[in-house]
């Protein structure tokens, strides 16, 4: 046998030996110590009937100096459980003789796919571990909410063709676009939650009306359908609400977040009260030649601008807080307010006259300038800032009245969207500096505190 054949034969023997050395050749013993877990209770976020959750994980540790065999891992409720687990790469509800190497760990992956008959219920189960060292468990816990589905498909255009009222007993889950037909009315009661799948949105047709009737502590929620709380501060989970020509919006106590454009209005008449918009890729509110009155409006964290105005229109922004601390893409300007007389509709550039009044409000960003105006020659561009606090950079092309505050930090409690609280600290320069006549037009702040005495600028007294 020459040298090459000898090397080949030796390599083949090594390969055969490696293949034959498998798990069965390892001596797994019974555990003499309790197992250790990464957590003893696994909280899965709220899920909806007929919708499978995201996958969660629990890690099991073997702290012993020997390889052990776990006799049994199982879901306490067995095949009737709403949960499903995956152990060592296998899915099911009951597993026997699970090996775990010394000083090693093992993942158990958990999902829930419930069917709920009640408006809101608790789904609870246990992953039980049986070993000679003692029985242990990890608790699984989730809130399950009943839901109503609106699914657009080739055979279903997903249109609300008659006047409709949504109650808060079921969450609304929207796949694709849901359209309110021309001339119809959609009423949304307080506490209703509307969730949108990726690239989905709500469209309000011409001459239709959207009434959002929330209340403090029972706000109407518009957001993406991924319930893990980390998505609360990530944009583009859904498209947004869009309103066509001559539509009407009455919005009170709504929360709109995590979209591309939160609310797009084209020649819409809108009353927006006590509502919060945050974390949108492009704009929180985009208004095209519309008539809008906003009181106690709170906005933050929008890529291009919190509030954008195109093709003019008439806008009254009163006791509102437009903060913008956008940091997800430095290429986007993160403005508080943008206004222009023009709008490019894709085929031509349209123009319109603008009237804008900002009163007792805060418009502040961490960039040089919070407001950008682009007036068009030959078009009316009327604006006024009265008794407001603004970030006013060197490139600013607007003026403030004598009662306004320029370039002073409003001192928000917390402007980070993870724990956003745009209330004012006690030493804020906006505290108690509002105009009392303006305050009388919005006598309660967004949390229903009276501002008739020493009114503060912004949405919070």
Coordinates of C-alpha atoms in Angstrom, one line a residue:
X1 CA 0.0 0.0 0.0
X2 CA 1.6 3.3 -1.1
X3 CA 1.6 6.4 1.0
X4 CA -1.5 8.0 -0.7
X5 CA -3.6 4.8 -0.1
X6 CA -2.5 4.7 3.5
X7 CA -3.6 8.3 4.1
X8 CA -6.9 7.7 2.3
X9 CA -7.6 4.6 4.4
X10 CA -6.8 6.4 7.6
X11 CA -9.1 9.3 6.7
X12 CA -11.9 6.9 5.9
X13 CA -11.5 5.2 9.3
X14 CA -11.6 8.6 11.1
X15 CA -14.8 9.5 9.2
X16 CA -16.5 6.2 10.1
X17 CA -15.5 6.6 13.7
X18 CA -16.9 10.2 13.8
X19 CA -20.2 9.1 12.2
X20 CA -20.6 6.1 14.6
X21 CA -20.0 8.3 17.7
X22 CA -23.5 9.6 18.2
X23 CA -25.8 10.5 21.1
X24 CA -26.4 6.8 21.8
X25 CA -22.8 6.4 22.8
X26 CA -23.0 9.0 25.5
X27 CA -24.0 7.9 28.9
X28 CA -26.9 10.1 30.0
X29 CA -27.8 9.8 33.6
X30 CA -30.8 10.8 35.7
X31 CA -30.6 14.4 37.0
X32 CA -29.7 14.8 40.7
X33 CA -30.2 18.6 40.7
X34 CA -33.2 20.7 39.7
X35 CA -33.0 22.2 36.2
X36 CA -32.6 26.0 35.8
X37 CA -34.7 28.1 33.5
X38 CA -34.2 31.5 31.8
X39 CA -37.6 32.5 33.3
X40 CA -40.2 30.8 35.4
X41 CA -43.1 32.6 33.7
X42 CA -43.4 33.4 30.0
X43 CA -45.7 36.3 29.1
X44 CA -46.8 36.1 25.5
X45 CA -48.3 39.4 24.2
X46 CA -52.0 39.8 23.5
X47 CA -53.2 37.5 20.6
X48 CA -56.4 37.2 18.7
X49 CA -58.6 34.2 18.0
X50 CA -57.5 32.3 14.9
X51 CA -54.2 34.2 14.7
X52 CA -51.0 32.4 15.7
X53 CA -48.6 34.3 17.9
X54 CA -45.0 35.0 17.3
X55 CA -42.6 32.4 18.6
X56 CA -41.2 32.8 22.1
X57 CA -38.4 30.9 23.8
X58 CA -37.6 29.5 27.2
X59 CA -34.0 28.2 27.9
X60 CA -33.3 25.2 30.1
X61 CA -29.9 24.8 31.7
X62 CA -28.1 21.7 33.0
X63 CA -25.8 22.9 35.8
X64 CA -24.5 19.4 36.6
X65 CA -21.1 18.0 35.6
X66 CA -22.7 15.1 33.8
X67 CA -25.0 14.5 30.8
X68 CA -28.6 14.0 32.0
X69 CA -31.8 12.6 30.5
X70 CA -35.0 14.5 31.3
X71 CA -37.7 11.8 31.6
X72 CA -40.6 14.0 30.6
X73 CA -41.4 17.5 29.3
X74 CA -45.1 18.2 28.6
X75 CA -47.9 20.8 28.5
X76 CA -50.1 20.4 31.5
X77 CA -53.3 20.7 29.4
X78 CA -52.0 18.3 26.8
X79 CA -53.6 18.2 23.3
X80 CA -56.4 20.6 24.5
X81 CA -53.9 23.3 25.2
X82 CA -54.0 26.6 23.2
X83 CA -50.2 26.5 23.3
X84 CA -47.8 24.4 21.2
X85 CA -44.2 23.8 22.1
X86 CA -41.1 22.7 20.2
X87 CA -38.5 20.7 22.1
X88 CA -35.1 19.8 20.7
X89 CA -36.5 20.4 17.1
X90 CA -39.7 18.5 17.5
X91 CA -43.2 20.0 17.8
X92 CA -45.9 18.6 20.1
X93 CA -47.3 18.7 23.6
X94 CA -45.6 15.7 25.3
X95 CA -41.9 14.6 25.1
X96 CA -40.0 11.8 26.7
X97 CA -36.3 11.2 27.5
X98 CA -34.8 14.5 26.4
X99 CA -31.0 14.5 26.6
X100 CA -29.1 17.5 27.8
X101 CA -25.3 17.6 27.9
X102 CA -23.5 18.8 31.0
X103 CA -23.2 22.6 31.4
X104 CA -25.3 22.9 28.3
X105 CA -28.7 24.4 27.6
X106 CA -31.8 23.6 25.5
X107 CA -34.4 25.9 23.9
X108 CA -38.1 25.3 24.2
X109 CA -40.0 27.4 21.6
X110 CA -43.6 28.4 22.4
X111 CA -46.5 29.6 20.3
X112 CA -50.2 30.1 20.9
X113 CA -53.0 29.9 18.3
X114 CA -56.2 30.4 20.2
X115 CA -59.9 30.5 19.5
X116 CA -61.7 32.8 21.9
X117 CA -65.4 33.1 22.5
X118 CA -65.2 35.9 25.1
X119 CA -64.3 39.5 24.3
X120 CA -61.2 39.1 26.4
X121 CA -59.9 36.0 28.2
X122 CA -56.7 34.7 29.9
X123 CA -54.9 31.7 28.3
X124 CA -52.7 30.0 30.9
X125 CA -50.9 26.7 30.9
X126 CA -47.7 25.1 32.2
X127 CA -44.7 23.4 30.7
X128 CA -44.1 20.6 33.2
X129 CA -40.7 19.0 33.8
X130 CA -40.5 15.6 35.5
X131 CA -37.1 14.5 36.9
X132 CA -36.0 12.4 39.8
X133 CA -34.6 15.6 41.4
X134 CA -38.2 17.0 41.5
X135 CA -41.0 18.2 39.4
X136 CA -40.8 21.8 38.0
X137 CA -42.8 24.0 35.7
X138 CA -42.7 27.2 33.6
X139 CA -46.0 29.1 33.5
X140 CA -47.3 30.3 30.1
X141 CA -49.6 33.3 30.1
X142 CA -51.3 35.4 27.5
X143 CA -54.4 37.6 27.0
X144 CA -56.6 36.4 24.2
X145 CA -59.0 38.8 22.6
X146 CA -61.9 38.0 20.3
X147 CA -61.5 39.6 16.9
X148 CA -63.4 40.4 13.7
X149 CA -61.5 40.1 10.4
X150 CA -61.6 42.2 7.3
X151 CA -59.6 40.5 4.5
X152 CA -59.1 41.9 1.1
X153 CA -58.7 39.4 -1.7
X154 CA -59.3 39.0 -5.5
X155 CA -62.8 37.9 -4.8
X156 CA -63.5 40.3 -1.8
X157 CA -62.8 44.0 -2.4
X158 CA -63.2 44.5 1.4
X159 CA -65.7 47.4 1.2
X160 CA -68.1 48.7 3.9
X161 CA -71.0 49.4 1.7
X162 CA -73.5 50.6 4.3
X163 CA -73.3 52.8 7.5
X164 CA -71.4 50.8 10.1
X165 CA -70.7 51.0 13.8
X166 CA -67.8 49.3 15.4
X167 CA -68.1 48.4 19.1
X168 CA -65.2 47.6 21.4
X169 CA -66.3 44.0 22.1
X170 CA -64.1 42.7 19.3
X171 CA -60.7 43.9 18.0
X172 CA -60.8 44.6 14.2
X173 CA -58.0 42.9 12.2
X174 CA -57.5 44.3 8.7
X175 CA -55.6 42.5 5.9
X176 CA -55.1 44.6 2.8
X177 CA -57.2 47.7 2.4
X178 CA -60.6 48.2 4.0
X179 CA -62.7 50.8 2.2
X180 CA -65.7 52.8 3.5
X181 CA -67.9 53.3 0.5
X182 CA -68.7 56.7 -0.9
X183 CA -71.2 58.7 1.2
X184 CA -71.3 56.2 4.0
X185 CA -70.6 56.6 7.7
X186 CA -68.2 54.6 10.0
X187 CA -68.7 55.2 13.7
X188 CA -66.0 53.8 16.0
X189 CA -66.9 53.5 19.7
X190 CA -64.5 54.2 22.6
X191 CA -62.1 51.5 23.5
X192 CA -62.1 49.9 20.0
X193 CA -58.8 48.5 18.8
X194 CA -58.1 48.4 15.1
X195 CA -55.0 46.4 13.9
X196 CA -53.5 46.3 10.5
X197 CA -51.4 43.7 8.8
X198 CA -48.3 44.8 6.9
X199 CA -49.1 47.2 4.0
X200 CA -52.8 47.4 5.1
X201 CA -54.8 50.5 5.6
X202 CA -58.2 52.1 6.0
X203 CA -59.6 54.2 3.1
X204 CA -62.5 56.7 3.5
X205 CA -64.1 57.4 0.1
X206 CA -65.5 60.6 -1.3
X207 CA -68.2 62.2 0.8
X208 CA -67.9 59.6 3.5
X209 CA -67.6 60.3 7.2
X210 CA -65.4 58.8 9.9
X211 CA -66.4 59.4 13.5
X212 CA -63.9 58.2 16.1
X213 CA -65.5 58.5 19.5
X214 CA -62.8 57.6 22.1
X215 CA -62.4 58.9 25.6
X216 CA -59.6 59.3 28.1
X217 CA -58.5 55.8 29.1
X218 CA -60.7 54.3 26.4
X219 CA -58.9 55.6 23.3
X220 CA -59.5 54.2 19.9
X221 CA -56.3 52.5 18.9
X222 CA -54.9 52.2 15.3
X223 CA -51.7 50.2 15.0
X224 CA -50.0 47.3 13.3
X225 CA -51.1 43.7 14.2
X226 CA -47.8 42.6 15.7
X227 CA -48.4 42.9 19.4
X228 CA -44.9 42.6 20.8
X229 CA -44.3 45.9 22.4
X230 CA -41.1 46.6 20.5
X231 CA -43.2 47.3 17.4
X232 CA -44.8 50.2 19.2
X233 CA -41.7 52.3 18.3
X234 CA -41.1 50.9 14.8
X235 CA -42.7 52.6 11.8
X236 CA -44.1 51.0 8.6
X237 CA -46.0 48.2 10.3
X238 CA -49.1 49.3 8.3
X239 CA -49.9 52.0 5.8
X240 CA -52.3 54.5 7.5
X241 CA -55.8 56.1 7.3
X242 CA -56.5 57.9 4.0
X243 CA -59.4 60.2 3.3
X244 CA -60.6 61.3 -0.1
X245 CA -62.2 64.5 -1.4
X246 CA -65.1 66.0 0.6
X247 CA -64.8 63.4 3.3
X248 CA -65.4 64.3 7.0
X249 CA -63.4 63.3 10.0
X250 CA -64.4 63.7 13.7
X251 CA -61.6 62.3 15.8
X252 CA -61.6 62.4 19.6
X253 CA -59.2 60.4 21.8
X254 CA -57.5 58.3 19.2
X255 CA -54.0 56.8 19.3
X256 CA -52.4 56.3 15.8
X257 CA -48.9 54.9 15.6
X258 CA -46.4 52.6 13.8
X259 CA -47.5 53.4 10.2
X260 CA -46.1 55.0 7.0
X261 CA -48.5 58.0 7.0
X262 CA -50.7 58.0 10.0
X263 CA -53.5 60.1 8.6
X264 CA -53.7 61.4 5.0
X265 CA -56.4 63.9 4.2
X266 CA -57.2 65.2 0.7
X267 CA -59.8 68.0 0.7
X268 CA -61.1 66.8 4.0
X269 CA -62.9 68.7 6.7
X270 CA -61.5 67.4 10.1
X271 CA -61.9 68.0 13.8
X272 CA -59.0 66.3 15.7
X273 CA -59.2 66.5 19.4
X274 CA -57.2 64.8 22.3
X275 CA -55.3 62.5 20.0
X276 CA -51.8 61.1 19.8
X277 CA -49.8 60.3 16.7
X278 CA -46.3 58.9 16.8
X279 CA -43.7 56.8 15.0
X280 CA -44.6 57.1 11.3
X281 CA -42.1 56.7 8.5
X282 CA -43.2 59.8 6.5
X283 CA -45.8 61.9 8.2
X284 CA -48.0 61.7 11.3
X285 CA -50.6 63.8 9.5
X286 CA -50.5 64.7 5.8
X287 CA -53.2 67.3 4.8
X288 CA -53.8 68.3 1.2
X289 CA -56.0 71.4 0.7
X290 CA -58.0 70.5 3.8
X291 CA -59.8 72.3 6.6
X292 CA -58.5 71.1 9.9
X293 CA -59.0 72.2 13.5
X294 CA -56.8 70.4 16.0
X295 CA -56.9 70.8 19.8
X296 CA -54.9 68.9 22.3
X297 CA -53.0 67.1 19.5
X298 CA -49.8 65.3 20.5
X299 CA -47.2 64.1 17.9
X300 CA -43.7 62.7 17.9
X301 CA -41.2 60.6 16.0
X302 CA -42.2 61.0 12.4
X303 CA -39.5 60.8 9.6
X304 CA -40.4 63.7 7.3
X305 CA -42.6 65.8 9.6
X306 CA -45.2 65.4 12.3
X307 CA -47.8 67.6 10.5
X308 CA -47.4 68.3 6.7
X309 CA -49.6 70.6 4.7
X310 CA -49.7 70.6 0.9
X311 CA -51.7 72.7 -1.6
X312 CA -52.8 75.1 1.1
X313 CA -56.0 74.9 3.0
X314 CA -57.1 76.2 6.4
X315 CA -55.6 75.0 9.6
X316 CA -56.1 75.9 13.2
X317 CA -53.7 74.2 15.6
X318 CA -54.5 75.0 19.2
X319 CA -52.9 73.8 22.5
X320 CA -51.0 71.1 20.7
X321 CA -47.6 69.5 21.2
X322 CA -45.7 68.7 18.0
X323 CA -42.4 67.2 19.2
X324 CA -40.1 65.3 16.9
X325 CA -37.0 63.4 18.1
X326 CA -36.8 61.2 15.0
X327 CA -33.5 59.2 15.0
X328 CA -34.3 56.1 12.9
X329 CA -33.0 57.5 9.6
X330 CA -30.7 60.6 9.6
X331 CA -31.5 61.3 6.0
X332 CA -35.1 62.3 6.9
X333 CA -35.5 65.9 8.3
X334 CA -37.8 65.1 11.3
X335 CA -39.7 68.4 11.2
X336 CA -42.4 69.4 13.5
X337 CA -44.4 71.3 10.8
X338 CA -44.1 71.6 7.1
X339 CA -46.3 73.7 4.8
X340 CA -46.4 74.6 1.1
X341 CA -48.9 75.8 -1.5
X342 CA -48.1 73.0 -3.9
X343 CA -48.8 69.4 -4.3
X344 CA -47.5 67.0 -6.9
X345 CA -50.3 64.5 -7.7
X346 CA -48.1 62.4 -9.9
X347 CA -49.3 63.9 -13.2
X348 CA -49.2 67.7 -12.4
X349 CA -48.4 70.2 -9.7
X350 CA -51.5 71.6 -8.0
X351 CA -51.6 74.9 -6.0
X352 CA -53.8 76.4 -3.4
X353 CA -54.0 79.3 -0.8
X354 CA -53.0 78.7 2.8
X355 CA -54.2 80.0 6.1
X356 CA -52.5 78.6 9.2
X357 CA -52.9 79.6 12.8
X358 CA -50.9 78.1 15.6
X359 CA -51.9 79.1 19.1
X360 CA -50.7 78.2 22.6
X361 CA -48.7 75.3 21.1
X362 CA -45.3 73.7 21.2
X363 CA -43.4 72.8 18.1
X364 CA -39.9 71.5 19.0
X365 CA -37.4 69.1 17.6
X366 CA -33.7 68.3 18.3
X367 CA -32.8 69.6 14.9
X368 CA -31.9 73.2 14.0
X369 CA -35.4 74.2 12.9
X370 CA -38.8 72.7 13.8
X371 CA -40.8 74.4 11.0
X372 CA -40.2 74.6 7.3
X373 CA -42.4 76.8 5.0
X374 CA -42.3 76.7 1.2
X375 CA -44.6 79.4 -0.1
X376 CA -45.3 79.7 -3.8
X377 CA -45.2 82.9 -5.7
X378 CA -48.6 84.2 -6.7
X379 CA -50.4 82.1 -4.0
X380 CA -51.7 83.3 -0.6
X381 CA -49.6 82.1 2.3
X382 CA -51.0 83.5 5.5
X383 CA -49.8 82.2 8.8
X384 CA -49.5 83.2 12.5
X385 CA -47.8 81.9 15.6
X386 CA -49.4 83.2 18.7
X387 CA -48.1 82.5 22.2
X388 CA -46.3 79.4 21.2
X389 CA -42.9 77.8 21.9
X390 CA -40.9 76.9 18.8
X391 CA -37.4 75.7 17.8
X392 CA -36.2 78.5 15.5
X393 CA -33.1 77.9 13.6
X394 CA -30.9 80.1 11.5
X395 CA -32.7 79.0 8.3
X396 CA -36.2 79.8 9.7
X397 CA -38.4 81.8 7.2
X398 CA -41.2 82.7 9.6
X399 CA -41.8 85.1 12.4
X400 CA -43.3 84.7 15.9
X401 CA -45.5 87.1 17.9
X402 CA -44.2 88.9 21.0
X403 CA -45.8 86.3 23.4
X404 CA -44.0 83.3 21.9
X405 CA -40.9 81.6 23.2
X406 CA -38.0 80.9 20.8
X407 CA -35.4 78.2 21.2
X408 CA -36.0 77.2 24.8
X409 CA -36.2 73.5 25.6
X410 CA -39.8 72.8 26.7
X411 CA -38.5 70.2 29.2
X412 CA -40.8 67.3 28.5
X413 CA -41.0 64.6 31.1
X414 CA -39.8 62.0 28.6
X415 CA -39.6 62.5 24.8
X416 CA -38.4 59.0 24.0
X417 CA -41.2 57.1 22.4
X418 CA -40.5 53.9 24.4
X419 CA -41.9 55.7 27.5
X420 CA -43.3 58.8 25.9
X421 CA -44.6 61.5 28.2
X422 CA -44.8 65.0 26.7
X423 CA -46.1 66.6 29.9
X424 CA -44.1 69.6 31.0
X425 CA -41.7 69.6 33.9
X426 CA -42.4 72.2 36.6
X427 CA -39.6 74.5 35.4
X428 CA -40.6 74.4 31.7
X429 CA -40.5 77.8 29.9
X430 CA -44.0 76.8 28.4
X431 CA -45.5 76.4 31.9
X432 CA -48.2 78.9 32.6
X433 CA -47.3 81.0 29.5
X434 CA -50.3 80.4 27.3
X435 CA -52.9 83.0 26.3
X436 CA -56.1 82.8 28.5
X437 CA -58.5 83.7 25.7
X438 CA -57.1 80.9 23.5
X439 CA -57.3 78.5 26.5
X440 CA -61.0 79.2 26.9
X441 CA -61.5 77.6 23.4
X442 CA -60.0 74.4 24.8
X443 CA -60.7 74.6 28.5
X444 CA -59.5 71.1 29.4
X445 CA -56.1 69.6 28.4
X446 CA -55.7 66.2 26.9
X447 CA -56.0 64.5 30.3
X448 CA -59.0 66.6 31.3
X449 CA -57.2 69.0 33.6
X450 CA -58.6 72.6 33.5
X451 CA -56.3 75.2 31.9
X452 CA -58.5 78.2 32.5
X453 CA -56.1 79.6 35.1
X454 CA -52.4 80.1 34.1
X455 CA -52.7 78.0 30.9
X456 CA -49.6 76.3 29.7
X457 CA -48.5 76.0 26.1
X458 CA -49.0 72.6 24.5
X459 CA -51.5 69.8 25.0
X460 CA -50.7 69.2 28.7
X461 CA -51.5 71.7 31.4

